[in-house]
Protein backbone atom coordinates (compact mmCIF):
# COMPACT_ATOMS: atom_id res chain seq x y z
CA UNK A 1 0.00 0.00 0.00
CA UNK A 2 1.46 3.32 -1.02
CA UNK A 3 -0.21 5.63 1.45
CA UNK A 4 0.84 5.59 5.07
CA UNK A 5 4.23 4.13 4.22
CA UNK A 6 7.26 6.07 5.33
CA UNK A 7 9.52 4.91 2.54
CA UNK A 8 9.36 3.82 -1.05
CA UNK A 9 8.32 0.16 -1.18
CA UNK A 10 10.34 -2.27 -3.25
CA UNK A 11 9.23 -5.39 -5.08
CA UNK A 12 11.52 -7.76 -6.96
CA UNK A 13 10.13 -10.54 -9.14
CA UNK A 14 11.29 -12.80 -11.93
CA UNK A 15 10.56 -12.07 -15.55
CA UNK A 16 7.32 -13.75 -16.62
CA UNK A 17 5.66 -13.56 -13.21
CA UNK A 18 2.57 -11.55 -12.41
CA UNK A 19 2.65 -8.74 -9.89
CA UNK A 20 0.09 -6.58 -8.12
CA UNK A 21 0.74 -3.22 -6.48
CA UNK A 22 -1.75 -1.74 -4.08
CA UNK A 23 -2.74 1.79 -3.26
CA UNK A 24 -5.07 3.17 -0.64
CA UNK A 25 -6.10 6.80 -0.61
CA UNK A 26 -7.50 9.02 2.07
CA UNK A 27 -9.63 11.63 0.34
CA UNK A 28 -12.45 11.46 -2.16
CA UNK A 29 -11.41 11.15 -5.78
CA UNK A 30 -13.23 10.57 -9.04
CA UNK A 31 -10.21 9.13 -10.80
CA UNK A 32 -7.18 7.11 -9.75
CA UNK A 33 -4.19 7.61 -11.98
CA UNK A 34 -1.34 5.16 -12.22
CA UNK A 35 1.99 6.53 -13.36
CA UNK A 36 5.33 4.91 -13.95
CA UNK A 37 8.58 6.76 -13.57
CA UNK A 38 11.75 5.56 -15.18
CA UNK A 39 15.10 6.59 -13.79
CA UNK A 40 15.93 10.18 -14.68
CA UNK A 41 12.53 10.91 -16.18
CA UNK A 42 9.23 12.41 -15.17
CA UNK A 43 6.17 10.28 -14.40
CA UNK A 44 4.18 8.95 -17.35
CA UNK A 45 0.53 7.95 -17.15
CA UNK A 46 -0.02 4.27 -17.90
CA UNK A 47 -3.65 3.76 -16.92
CA UNK A 48 -6.41 5.58 -15.13
CA UNK A 49 -9.62 4.27 -13.65
CA UNK A 50 -12.72 6.28 -12.87
CA UNK A 51 -14.97 5.98 -9.87
CA UNK A 52 -17.72 4.36 -11.95
CA UNK A 53 -15.36 1.60 -13.08
CA UNK A 54 -14.32 -1.38 -10.99
CA UNK A 55 -11.76 -2.69 -13.42
CA UNK A 56 -9.82 -1.33 -16.38
CA UNK A 57 -7.46 -3.17 -18.69
CA UNK A 58 -4.79 -1.97 -21.05
CA UNK A 59 -2.55 -4.59 -22.60
CA UNK A 60 -0.79 -6.41 -19.77
CA UNK A 61 -2.01 -3.87 -17.23
CA UNK A 62 -5.10 -4.23 -15.10
CA UNK A 63 -6.31 -1.60 -12.65
CA UNK A 64 -9.04 -2.05 -10.08
CA UNK A 65 -10.83 0.47 -7.94
CA UNK A 66 -12.89 -0.02 -4.81
CA UNK A 67 -14.36 3.31 -3.81
CA UNK A 68 -15.92 1.90 -0.64
CA UNK A 69 -12.52 0.96 0.78
CA UNK A 70 -10.74 3.79 -1.07
CA UNK A 71 -8.24 1.44 -2.60
CA UNK A 72 -6.89 0.67 -6.04
CA UNK A 73 -4.54 -1.91 -7.46
CA UNK A 74 -2.35 -2.20 -10.51
CA UNK A 75 -1.48 -5.64 -11.85
CA UNK A 76 1.05 -6.47 -14.51
CA UNK A 77 0.77 -9.82 -16.23
CA UNK A 78 3.88 -11.66 -17.42
CA UNK A 79 6.25 -8.93 -16.28
CA UNK A 80 9.13 -8.04 -18.55
CA UNK A 81 12.47 -6.43 -17.77
CA UNK A 82 11.30 -3.17 -19.31
CA UNK A 83 8.56 -2.99 -16.67
CA UNK A 84 11.25 -2.12 -14.13
CA UNK A 85 10.32 1.35 -12.85
CA UNK A 86 8.76 3.15 -9.91
CA UNK A 87 4.97 3.01 -9.98
CA UNK A 88 2.81 5.67 -8.37
CA UNK A 89 -0.89 5.97 -7.84
CA UNK A 90 -2.28 9.48 -7.76
CA UNK A 91 -5.62 11.02 -6.94
CA UNK A 92 -7.12 14.41 -7.57
CA UNK A 93 -9.24 15.79 -4.75
CA UNK A 94 -10.71 18.44 -7.00
CA UNK A 95 -11.78 15.97 -9.66
CA UNK A 96 -10.14 17.93 -12.42
CA UNK A 97 -6.67 16.37 -12.62
CA UNK A 98 -5.12 19.77 -11.98
CA UNK A 99 -3.55 18.98 -8.63
CA UNK A 100 -2.51 15.41 -8.14
CA UNK A 101 -1.68 13.82 -4.81
CA UNK A 102 0.82 11.03 -5.31
CA UNK A 103 1.36 7.94 -3.21
CA UNK A 104 4.80 7.01 -1.94
CA UNK A 105 5.45 4.72 -4.89
CA UNK A 106 6.52 1.12 -5.44
CA UNK A 107 9.93 0.34 -6.90
CA UNK A 108 9.37 -2.67 -9.14
CA UNK A 109 12.42 -4.62 -10.25
CA UNK A 110 12.06 -7.39 -12.81
CA UNK A 111 14.89 -9.89 -12.68
CA UNK A 112 15.82 -11.63 -15.94
CA UNK B 1 1.61 14.28 -29.54
CA UNK B 2 1.57 16.08 -26.23
CA UNK B 3 5.00 16.80 -24.81
CA UNK B 4 6.31 18.82 -21.92
CA UNK B 5 9.87 20.09 -21.97
CA UNK B 6 11.80 21.26 -18.96
CA UNK B 7 15.20 22.90 -18.84
CA UNK B 8 17.71 22.78 -17.55
CA UNK B 9 17.61 19.06 -16.83
CA UNK B 10 20.11 19.40 -14.05
CA UNK B 11 21.62 22.29 -12.18
CA UNK B 12 23.97 22.81 -9.29
CA UNK B 13 23.93 25.97 -7.27
CA UNK B 14 25.69 27.27 -4.22
CA UNK B 15 23.74 27.52 -1.01
CA UNK B 16 21.97 30.89 -0.81
CA UNK B 17 21.89 31.51 -4.54
CA UNK B 18 18.91 31.30 -6.86
CA UNK B 19 18.13 29.40 -9.99
CA UNK B 20 15.41 29.56 -12.61
CA UNK B 21 13.82 26.64 -14.38
CA UNK B 22 11.48 26.55 -17.34
CA UNK B 23 8.61 24.42 -18.58
CA UNK B 24 7.09 24.36 -22.04
CA UNK B 25 4.04 22.44 -23.23
CA UNK B 26 4.19 21.47 -26.89
CA UNK B 27 1.49 19.96 -29.04
CA UNK B 28 -1.46 20.93 -26.87
CA UNK B 29 -3.00 23.97 -25.24
CA UNK B 30 -2.33 23.73 -21.53
CA UNK B 31 -5.11 25.07 -19.32
CA UNK B 32 -3.29 24.39 -16.08
CA UNK B 33 0.30 23.96 -15.04
CA UNK B 34 1.32 22.46 -11.71
CA UNK B 35 4.81 22.52 -10.25
CA UNK B 36 5.87 19.68 -7.98
CA UNK B 37 9.01 18.80 -6.11
CA UNK B 38 10.05 15.18 -5.82
CA UNK B 39 12.36 14.49 -2.91
CA UNK B 40 15.35 12.16 -3.08
CA UNK B 41 13.09 9.64 -1.33
CA UNK B 42 10.68 9.92 -4.30
CA UNK B 43 7.82 11.63 -2.46
CA UNK B 44 5.95 14.36 -4.32
CA UNK B 45 4.95 17.77 -3.02
CA UNK B 46 2.71 20.11 -4.97
CA UNK B 47 4.26 23.57 -4.95
CA UNK B 48 1.75 25.65 -6.90
CA UNK B 49 -0.96 25.48 -9.50
CA UNK B 50 -1.59 27.93 -12.33
CA UNK B 51 -4.89 27.75 -14.17
CA UNK B 52 -6.10 29.84 -17.06
CA UNK B 53 -7.74 33.08 -15.94
CA UNK B 54 -6.89 32.48 -12.26
CA UNK B 55 -4.15 33.61 -9.95
CA UNK B 56 -1.38 31.18 -9.11
CA UNK B 57 -2.25 29.21 -6.00
CA UNK B 58 0.56 28.08 -3.73
CA UNK B 59 0.29 25.09 -1.44
CA UNK B 60 1.00 25.19 2.25
CA UNK B 61 4.74 25.43 2.98
CA UNK B 62 5.44 27.04 -0.39
CA UNK B 63 5.30 30.77 -1.04
CA UNK B 64 5.56 33.14 -3.95
CA UNK B 65 8.40 34.85 -2.15
CA UNK B 66 10.46 31.68 -2.27
CA UNK B 67 9.20 30.13 -5.53
CA UNK B 68 8.06 32.95 -7.83
CA UNK B 69 6.36 31.70 -10.98
CA UNK B 70 6.02 33.54 -14.25
CA UNK B 71 3.90 32.45 -17.19
CA UNK B 72 3.22 34.67 -20.20
CA UNK B 73 0.85 31.89 -21.25
CA UNK B 74 0.19 28.43 -19.87
CA UNK B 75 2.23 26.80 -22.59
CA UNK B 76 5.28 28.38 -21.04
CA UNK B 77 5.97 28.66 -17.34
CA UNK B 78 9.08 29.42 -15.36
CA UNK B 79 9.76 29.07 -11.68
CA UNK B 80 12.68 30.38 -9.65
CA UNK B 81 14.00 28.86 -6.45
CA UNK B 82 15.26 31.83 -4.45
CA UNK B 83 17.99 31.48 -1.85
CA UNK B 84 18.27 27.75 -2.34
CA UNK B 85 19.41 25.64 0.57
CA UNK B 86 19.98 21.97 1.11
CA UNK B 87 16.31 21.26 1.84
CA UNK B 88 15.38 22.61 -1.60
CA UNK B 89 17.21 19.88 -3.46
CA UNK B 90 15.16 17.48 -5.48
CA UNK B 91 13.57 16.95 -8.87
CA UNK B 92 11.27 19.81 -9.86
CA UNK B 93 8.52 18.56 -12.11
CA UNK B 94 6.11 20.49 -14.26
CA UNK B 95 2.74 18.90 -15.05
CA UNK B 96 0.51 20.43 -17.70
CA UNK B 97 -3.09 19.57 -18.36
CA UNK B 98 -5.16 20.17 -21.45
CA UNK B 99 -8.70 21.38 -20.81
CA UNK B 100 -11.10 18.45 -20.46
CA UNK B 101 -8.31 15.88 -20.22
CA UNK B 102 -8.21 13.48 -17.30
CA UNK B 103 -4.53 13.65 -16.71
CA UNK B 104 -1.38 15.70 -16.58
CA UNK B 105 1.59 15.38 -18.90
CA UNK B 106 4.86 15.68 -17.07
CA UNK B 107 8.20 16.96 -18.18
CA UNK B 108 11.44 15.16 -17.35
CA UNK B 109 12.10 17.50 -14.47
CA UNK B 110 14.91 19.80 -13.41
CA UNK B 111 17.16 18.23 -10.83
CA UNK B 112 18.45 20.78 -8.36
CA UNK B 113 21.57 20.07 -6.36
CA UNK B 114 22.61 22.55 -3.70
CA UNK B 115 26.17 22.70 -2.44
PDB file of C-alpha atoms in Angstrom:
ATOM      1  CA  UNK A   1       0.000   0.000   0.000  1.00  0.00           C
ATOM      2  CA  UNK A   2       1.458   3.317  -1.020  1.00  0.00           C
ATOM      3  CA  UNK A   3      -0.208   5.629   1.451  1.00  0.00           C
ATOM      4  CA  UNK A   4       0.843   5.591   5.066  1.00  0.00           C
ATOM      5  CA  UNK A   5       4.233   4.131   4.224  1.00  0.00           C
ATOM      6  CA  UNK A   6       7.260   6.075   5.326  1.00  0.00           C
ATOM      7  CA  UNK A   7       9.517   4.910   2.536  1.00  0.00           C
ATOM      8  CA  UNK A   8       9.364   3.824  -1.050  1.00  0.00           C
ATOM      9  CA  UNK A   9       8.323   0.163  -1.185  1.00  0.00           C
ATOM     10  CA  UNK A  10      10.344  -2.267  -3.251  1.00  0.00           C
ATOM     11  CA  UNK A  11       9.233  -5.394  -5.080  1.00  0.00           C
ATOM     12  CA  UNK A  12      11.516  -7.756  -6.958  1.00  0.00           C
ATOM     13  CA  UNK A  13      10.131 -10.542  -9.138  1.00  0.00           C
ATOM     14  CA  UNK A  14      11.287 -12.800 -11.930  1.00  0.00           C
ATOM     15  CA  UNK A  15      10.558 -12.074 -15.547  1.00  0.00           C
ATOM     16  CA  UNK A  16       7.324 -13.746 -16.616  1.00  0.00           C
ATOM     17  CA  UNK A  17       5.665 -13.562 -13.213  1.00  0.00           C
ATOM     18  CA  UNK A  18       2.569 -11.552 -12.414  1.00  0.00           C
ATOM     19  CA  UNK A  19       2.646  -8.738  -9.886  1.00  0.00           C
ATOM     20  CA  UNK A  20       0.093  -6.581  -8.124  1.00  0.00           C
ATOM     21  CA  UNK A  21       0.745  -3.225  -6.482  1.00  0.00           C
ATOM     22  CA  UNK A  22      -1.747  -1.736  -4.082  1.00  0.00           C
ATOM     23  CA  UNK A  23      -2.738   1.793  -3.264  1.00  0.00           C
ATOM     24  CA  UNK A  24      -5.069   3.166  -0.645  1.00  0.00           C
ATOM     25  CA  UNK A  25      -6.097   6.796  -0.612  1.00  0.00           C
ATOM     26  CA  UNK A  26      -7.498   9.025   2.070  1.00  0.00           C
ATOM     27  CA  UNK A  27      -9.632  11.630   0.344  1.00  0.00           C
ATOM     28  CA  UNK A  28     -12.450  11.457  -2.163  1.00  0.00           C
ATOM     29  CA  UNK A  29     -11.413  11.145  -5.781  1.00  0.00           C
ATOM     30  CA  UNK A  30     -13.231  10.573  -9.043  1.00  0.00           C
ATOM     31  CA  UNK A  31     -10.209   9.128 -10.798  1.00  0.00           C
ATOM     32  CA  UNK A  32      -7.180   7.108  -9.750  1.00  0.00           C
ATOM     33  CA  UNK A  33      -4.194   7.612 -11.982  1.00  0.00           C
ATOM     34  CA  UNK A  34      -1.339   5.164 -12.222  1.00  0.00           C
ATOM     35  CA  UNK A  35       1.989   6.529 -13.363  1.00  0.00           C
ATOM     36  CA  UNK A  36       5.330   4.905 -13.951  1.00  0.00           C
ATOM     37  CA  UNK A  37       8.583   6.755 -13.568  1.00  0.00           C
ATOM     38  CA  UNK A  38      11.753   5.558 -15.179  1.00  0.00           C
ATOM     39  CA  UNK A  39      15.105   6.588 -13.791  1.00  0.00           C
ATOM     40  CA  UNK A  40      15.935  10.176 -14.685  1.00  0.00           C
ATOM     41  CA  UNK A  41      12.531  10.905 -16.184  1.00  0.00           C
ATOM     42  CA  UNK A  42       9.226  12.409 -15.173  1.00  0.00           C
ATOM     43  CA  UNK A  43       6.166  10.281 -14.398  1.00  0.00           C
ATOM     44  CA  UNK A  44       4.185   8.953 -17.355  1.00  0.00           C
ATOM     45  CA  UNK A  45       0.532   7.952 -17.149  1.00  0.00           C
ATOM     46  CA  UNK A  46      -0.019   4.274 -17.899  1.00  0.00           C
ATOM     47  CA  UNK A  47      -3.645   3.758 -16.921  1.00  0.00           C
ATOM     48  CA  UNK A  48      -6.415   5.583 -15.134  1.00  0.00           C
ATOM     49  CA  UNK A  49      -9.619   4.271 -13.648  1.00  0.00           C
ATOM     50  CA  UNK A  50     -12.719   6.283 -12.872  1.00  0.00           C
ATOM     51  CA  UNK A  51     -14.972   5.975  -9.866  1.00  0.00           C
ATOM     52  CA  UNK A  52     -17.724   4.359 -11.947  1.00  0.00           C
ATOM     53  CA  UNK A  53     -15.357   1.602 -13.077  1.00  0.00           C
ATOM     54  CA  UNK A  54     -14.320  -1.382 -10.989  1.00  0.00           C
ATOM     55  CA  UNK A  55     -11.755  -2.685 -13.421  1.00  0.00           C
ATOM     56  CA  UNK A  56      -9.818  -1.331 -16.377  1.00  0.00           C
ATOM     57  CA  UNK A  57      -7.461  -3.172 -18.686  1.00  0.00           C
ATOM     58  CA  UNK A  58      -4.786  -1.971 -21.054  1.00  0.00           C
ATOM     59  CA  UNK A  59      -2.553  -4.591 -22.597  1.00  0.00           C
ATOM     60  CA  UNK A  60      -0.789  -6.413 -19.769  1.00  0.00           C
ATOM     61  CA  UNK A  61      -2.009  -3.873 -17.231  1.00  0.00           C
ATOM     62  CA  UNK A  62      -5.105  -4.225 -15.102  1.00  0.00           C
ATOM     63  CA  UNK A  63      -6.310  -1.605 -12.647  1.00  0.00           C
ATOM     64  CA  UNK A  64      -9.041  -2.046 -10.084  1.00  0.00           C
ATOM     65  CA  UNK A  65     -10.826   0.468  -7.944  1.00  0.00           C
ATOM     66  CA  UNK A  66     -12.893  -0.016  -4.809  1.00  0.00           C
ATOM     67  CA  UNK A  67     -14.356   3.310  -3.809  1.00  0.00           C
ATOM     68  CA  UNK A  68     -15.915   1.903  -0.639  1.00  0.00           C
ATOM     69  CA  UNK A  69     -12.523   0.958   0.784  1.00  0.00           C
ATOM     70  CA  UNK A  70     -10.739   3.785  -1.074  1.00  0.00           C
ATOM     71  CA  UNK A  71      -8.242   1.436  -2.604  1.00  0.00           C
ATOM     72  CA  UNK A  72      -6.888   0.671  -6.036  1.00  0.00           C
ATOM     73  CA  UNK A  73      -4.535  -1.915  -7.460  1.00  0.00           C
ATOM     74  CA  UNK A  74      -2.353  -2.205 -10.513  1.00  0.00           C
ATOM     75  CA  UNK A  75      -1.482  -5.635 -11.852  1.00  0.00           C
ATOM     76  CA  UNK A  76       1.052  -6.470 -14.508  1.00  0.00           C
ATOM     77  CA  UNK A  77       0.774  -9.820 -16.232  1.00  0.00           C
ATOM     78  CA  UNK A  78       3.876 -11.661 -17.419  1.00  0.00           C
ATOM     79  CA  UNK A  79       6.250  -8.932 -16.276  1.00  0.00           C
ATOM     80  CA  UNK A  80       9.131  -8.043 -18.546  1.00  0.00           C
ATOM     81  CA  UNK A  81      12.466  -6.432 -17.767  1.00  0.00           C
ATOM     82  CA  UNK A  82      11.299  -3.167 -19.307  1.00  0.00           C
ATOM     83  CA  UNK A  83       8.560  -2.988 -16.669  1.00  0.00           C
ATOM     84  CA  UNK A  84      11.250  -2.119 -14.134  1.00  0.00           C
ATOM     85  CA  UNK A  85      10.320   1.346 -12.849  1.00  0.00           C
ATOM     86  CA  UNK A  86       8.765   3.146  -9.910  1.00  0.00           C
ATOM     87  CA  UNK A  87       4.968   3.014  -9.981  1.00  0.00           C
ATOM     88  CA  UNK A  88       2.813   5.672  -8.368  1.00  0.00           C
ATOM     89  CA  UNK A  89      -0.885   5.967  -7.836  1.00  0.00           C
ATOM     90  CA  UNK A  90      -2.284   9.483  -7.757  1.00  0.00           C
ATOM     91  CA  UNK A  91      -5.616  11.020  -6.935  1.00  0.00           C
ATOM     92  CA  UNK A  92      -7.125  14.411  -7.569  1.00  0.00           C
ATOM     93  CA  UNK A  93      -9.235  15.789  -4.746  1.00  0.00           C
ATOM     94  CA  UNK A  94     -10.706  18.444  -7.002  1.00  0.00           C
ATOM     95  CA  UNK A  95     -11.776  15.969  -9.656  1.00  0.00           C
ATOM     96  CA  UNK A  96     -10.142  17.931 -12.421  1.00  0.00           C
ATOM     97  CA  UNK A  97      -6.668  16.369 -12.625  1.00  0.00           C
ATOM     98  CA  UNK A  98      -5.121  19.769 -11.978  1.00  0.00           C
ATOM     99  CA  UNK A  99      -3.550  18.978  -8.626  1.00  0.00           C
ATOM    100  CA  UNK A 100      -2.514  15.408  -8.135  1.00  0.00           C
ATOM    101  CA  UNK A 101      -1.679  13.816  -4.815  1.00  0.00           C
ATOM    102  CA  UNK A 102       0.817  11.032  -5.308  1.00  0.00           C
ATOM    103  CA  UNK A 103       1.361   7.940  -3.215  1.00  0.00           C
ATOM    104  CA  UNK A 104       4.803   7.014  -1.942  1.00  0.00           C
ATOM    105  CA  UNK A 105       5.448   4.718  -4.886  1.00  0.00           C
ATOM    106  CA  UNK A 106       6.520   1.124  -5.439  1.00  0.00           C
ATOM    107  CA  UNK A 107       9.926   0.344  -6.901  1.00  0.00           C
ATOM    108  CA  UNK A 108       9.365  -2.670  -9.137  1.00  0.00           C
ATOM    109  CA  UNK A 109      12.422  -4.619 -10.245  1.00  0.00           C
ATOM    110  CA  UNK A 110      12.062  -7.387 -12.813  1.00  0.00           C
ATOM    111  CA  UNK A 111      14.893  -9.889 -12.678  1.00  0.00           C
ATOM    112  CA  UNK A 112      15.822 -11.625 -15.944  1.00  0.00           C
TER     113      UNK A 112
ATOM    114  CA  UNK B   1       1.612  14.280 -29.538  1.00  0.00           C
ATOM    115  CA  UNK B   2       1.570  16.082 -26.235  1.00  0.00           C
ATOM    116  CA  UNK B   3       5.003  16.802 -24.814  1.00  0.00           C
ATOM    117  CA  UNK B   4       6.309  18.817 -21.918  1.00  0.00           C
ATOM    118  CA  UNK B   5       9.865  20.090 -21.972  1.00  0.00           C
ATOM    119  CA  UNK B   6      11.804  21.255 -18.960  1.00  0.00           C
ATOM    120  CA  UNK B   7      15.196  22.900 -18.836  1.00  0.00           C
ATOM    121  CA  UNK B   8      17.713  22.775 -17.548  1.00  0.00           C
ATOM    122  CA  UNK B   9      17.612  19.061 -16.827  1.00  0.00           C
ATOM    123  CA  UNK B  10      20.107  19.403 -14.047  1.00  0.00           C
ATOM    124  CA  UNK B  11      21.622  22.291 -12.184  1.00  0.00           C
ATOM    125  CA  UNK B  12      23.974  22.808  -9.295  1.00  0.00           C
ATOM    126  CA  UNK B  13      23.934  25.973  -7.271  1.00  0.00           C
ATOM    127  CA  UNK B  14      25.690  27.273  -4.217  1.00  0.00           C
ATOM    128  CA  UNK B  15      23.744  27.522  -1.005  1.00  0.00           C
ATOM    129  CA  UNK B  16      21.967  30.891  -0.811  1.00  0.00           C
ATOM    130  CA  UNK B  17      21.890  31.515  -4.541  1.00  0.00           C
ATOM    131  CA  UNK B  18      18.906  31.303  -6.859  1.00  0.00           C
ATOM    132  CA  UNK B  19      18.131  29.405  -9.987  1.00  0.00           C
ATOM    133  CA  UNK B  20      15.413  29.560 -12.613  1.00  0.00           C
ATOM    134  CA  UNK B  21      13.822  26.635 -14.381  1.00  0.00           C
ATOM    135  CA  UNK B  22      11.476  26.552 -17.337  1.00  0.00           C
ATOM    136  CA  UNK B  23       8.605  24.424 -18.575  1.00  0.00           C
ATOM    137  CA  UNK B  24       7.085  24.356 -22.035  1.00  0.00           C
ATOM    138  CA  UNK B  25       4.037  22.436 -23.231  1.00  0.00           C
ATOM    139  CA  UNK B  26       4.191  21.465 -26.891  1.00  0.00           C
ATOM    140  CA  UNK B  27       1.491  19.955 -29.042  1.00  0.00           C
ATOM    141  CA  UNK B  28      -1.456  20.935 -26.867  1.00  0.00           C
ATOM    142  CA  UNK B  29      -3.001  23.967 -25.236  1.00  0.00           C
ATOM    143  CA  UNK B  30      -2.328  23.729 -21.531  1.00  0.00           C
ATOM    144  CA  UNK B  31      -5.113  25.066 -19.322  1.00  0.00           C
ATOM    145  CA  UNK B  32      -3.288  24.393 -16.078  1.00  0.00           C
ATOM    146  CA  UNK B  33       0.302  23.962 -15.037  1.00  0.00           C
ATOM    147  CA  UNK B  34       1.321  22.458 -11.714  1.00  0.00           C
ATOM    148  CA  UNK B  35       4.814  22.520 -10.253  1.00  0.00           C
ATOM    149  CA  UNK B  36       5.865  19.676  -7.982  1.00  0.00           C
ATOM    150  CA  UNK B  37       9.005  18.805  -6.108  1.00  0.00           C
ATOM    151  CA  UNK B  38      10.053  15.180  -5.816  1.00  0.00           C
ATOM    152  CA  UNK B  39      12.357  14.493  -2.910  1.00  0.00           C
ATOM    153  CA  UNK B  40      15.352  12.161  -3.082  1.00  0.00           C
ATOM    154  CA  UNK B  41      13.089   9.642  -1.331  1.00  0.00           C
ATOM    155  CA  UNK B  42      10.681   9.919  -4.298  1.00  0.00           C
ATOM    156  CA  UNK B  43       7.821  11.626  -2.463  1.00  0.00           C
ATOM    157  CA  UNK B  44       5.951  14.363  -4.322  1.00  0.00           C
ATOM    158  CA  UNK B  45       4.946  17.766  -3.015  1.00  0.00           C
ATOM    159  CA  UNK B  46       2.710  20.107  -4.972  1.00  0.00           C
ATOM    160  CA  UNK B  47       4.257  23.571  -4.954  1.00  0.00           C
ATOM    161  CA  UNK B  48       1.748  25.654  -6.899  1.00  0.00           C
ATOM    162  CA  UNK B  49      -0.959  25.478  -9.501  1.00  0.00           C
ATOM    163  CA  UNK B  50      -1.593  27.934 -12.333  1.00  0.00           C
ATOM    164  CA  UNK B  51      -4.893  27.751 -14.171  1.00  0.00           C
ATOM    165  CA  UNK B  52      -6.096  29.841 -17.060  1.00  0.00           C
ATOM    166  CA  UNK B  53      -7.742  33.082 -15.936  1.00  0.00           C
ATOM    167  CA  UNK B  54      -6.893  32.480 -12.263  1.00  0.00           C
ATOM    168  CA  UNK B  55      -4.154  33.614  -9.950  1.00  0.00           C
ATOM    169  CA  UNK B  56      -1.378  31.183  -9.105  1.00  0.00           C
ATOM    170  CA  UNK B  57      -2.249  29.209  -5.999  1.00  0.00           C
ATOM    171  CA  UNK B  58       0.558  28.077  -3.729  1.00  0.00           C
ATOM    172  CA  UNK B  59       0.286  25.085  -1.440  1.00  0.00           C
ATOM    173  CA  UNK B  60       1.002  25.193   2.251  1.00  0.00           C
ATOM    174  CA  UNK B  61       4.743  25.430   2.984  1.00  0.00           C
ATOM    175  CA  UNK B  62       5.435  27.039  -0.390  1.00  0.00           C
ATOM    176  CA  UNK B  63       5.304  30.774  -1.041  1.00  0.00           C
ATOM    177  CA  UNK B  64       5.557  33.140  -3.947  1.00  0.00           C
ATOM    178  CA  UNK B  65       8.404  34.854  -2.151  1.00  0.00           C
ATOM    179  CA  UNK B  66      10.464  31.684  -2.269  1.00  0.00           C
ATOM    180  CA  UNK B  67       9.198  30.128  -5.526  1.00  0.00           C
ATOM    181  CA  UNK B  68       8.057  32.952  -7.831  1.00  0.00           C
ATOM    182  CA  UNK B  69       6.355  31.698 -10.982  1.00  0.00           C
ATOM    183  CA  UNK B  70       6.016  33.536 -14.246  1.00  0.00           C
ATOM    184  CA  UNK B  71       3.903  32.455 -17.189  1.00  0.00           C
ATOM    185  CA  UNK B  72       3.220  34.665 -20.202  1.00  0.00           C
ATOM    186  CA  UNK B  73       0.851  31.894 -21.248  1.00  0.00           C
ATOM    187  CA  UNK B  74       0.190  28.434 -19.868  1.00  0.00           C
ATOM    188  CA  UNK B  75       2.234  26.802 -22.593  1.00  0.00           C
ATOM    189  CA  UNK B  76       5.277  28.380 -21.039  1.00  0.00           C
ATOM    190  CA  UNK B  77       5.970  28.656 -17.341  1.00  0.00           C
ATOM    191  CA  UNK B  78       9.076  29.423 -15.357  1.00  0.00           C
ATOM    192  CA  UNK B  79       9.760  29.070 -11.682  1.00  0.00           C
ATOM    193  CA  UNK B  80      12.677  30.383  -9.653  1.00  0.00           C
ATOM    194  CA  UNK B  81      13.998  28.856  -6.454  1.00  0.00           C
ATOM    195  CA  UNK B  82      15.257  31.829  -4.450  1.00  0.00           C
ATOM    196  CA  UNK B  83      17.987  31.481  -1.853  1.00  0.00           C
ATOM    197  CA  UNK B  84      18.268  27.746  -2.343  1.00  0.00           C
ATOM    198  CA  UNK B  85      19.410  25.643   0.567  1.00  0.00           C
ATOM    199  CA  UNK B  86      19.977  21.972   1.105  1.00  0.00           C
ATOM    200  CA  UNK B  87      16.313  21.261   1.844  1.00  0.00           C
ATOM    201  CA  UNK B  88      15.379  22.614  -1.596  1.00  0.00           C
ATOM    202  CA  UNK B  89      17.210  19.883  -3.457  1.00  0.00           C
ATOM    203  CA  UNK B  90      15.157  17.478  -5.479  1.00  0.00           C
ATOM    204  CA  UNK B  91      13.570  16.952  -8.866  1.00  0.00           C
ATOM    205  CA  UNK B  92      11.270  19.808  -9.860  1.00  0.00           C
ATOM    206  CA  UNK B  93       8.518  18.563 -12.114  1.00  0.00           C
ATOM    207  CA  UNK B  94       6.112  20.486 -14.259  1.00  0.00           C
ATOM    208  CA  UNK B  95       2.741  18.898 -15.045  1.00  0.00           C
ATOM    209  CA  UNK B  96       0.515  20.433 -17.702  1.00  0.00           C
ATOM    210  CA  UNK B  97      -3.090  19.568 -18.357  1.00  0.00           C
ATOM    211  CA  UNK B  98      -5.156  20.169 -21.446  1.00  0.00           C
ATOM    212  CA  UNK B  99      -8.698  21.380 -20.809  1.00  0.00           C
ATOM    213  CA  UNK B 100     -11.099  18.453 -20.463  1.00  0.00           C
ATOM    214  CA  UNK B 101      -8.314  15.879 -20.222  1.00  0.00           C
ATOM    215  CA  UNK B 102      -8.213  13.480 -17.301  1.00  0.00           C
ATOM    216  CA  UNK B 103      -4.528  13.649 -16.710  1.00  0.00           C
ATOM    217  CA  UNK B 104      -1.377  15.703 -16.581  1.00  0.00           C
ATOM    218  CA  UNK B 105       1.588  15.383 -18.901  1.00  0.00           C
ATOM    219  CA  UNK B 106       4.864  15.682 -17.071  1.00  0.00           C
ATOM    220  CA  UNK B 107       8.204  16.959 -18.184  1.00  0.00           C
ATOM    221  CA  UNK B 108      11.444  15.155 -17.348  1.00  0.00           C
ATOM    222  CA  UNK B 109      12.097  17.501 -14.466  1.00  0.00           C
ATOM    223  CA  UNK B 110      14.906  19.805 -13.412  1.00  0.00           C
ATOM    224  CA  UNK B 111      17.163  18.230 -10.833  1.00  0.00           C
ATOM    225  CA  UNK B 112      18.454  20.780  -8.359  1.00  0.00           C
ATOM    226  CA  UNK B 113      21.571  20.065  -6.360  1.00  0.00           C
ATOM    227  CA  UNK B 114      22.609  22.547  -3.698  1.00  0.00           C
ATOM    228  CA  UNK B 115      26.170  22.698  -2.441  1.00  0.00           C
TER     229      UNK B 115
END
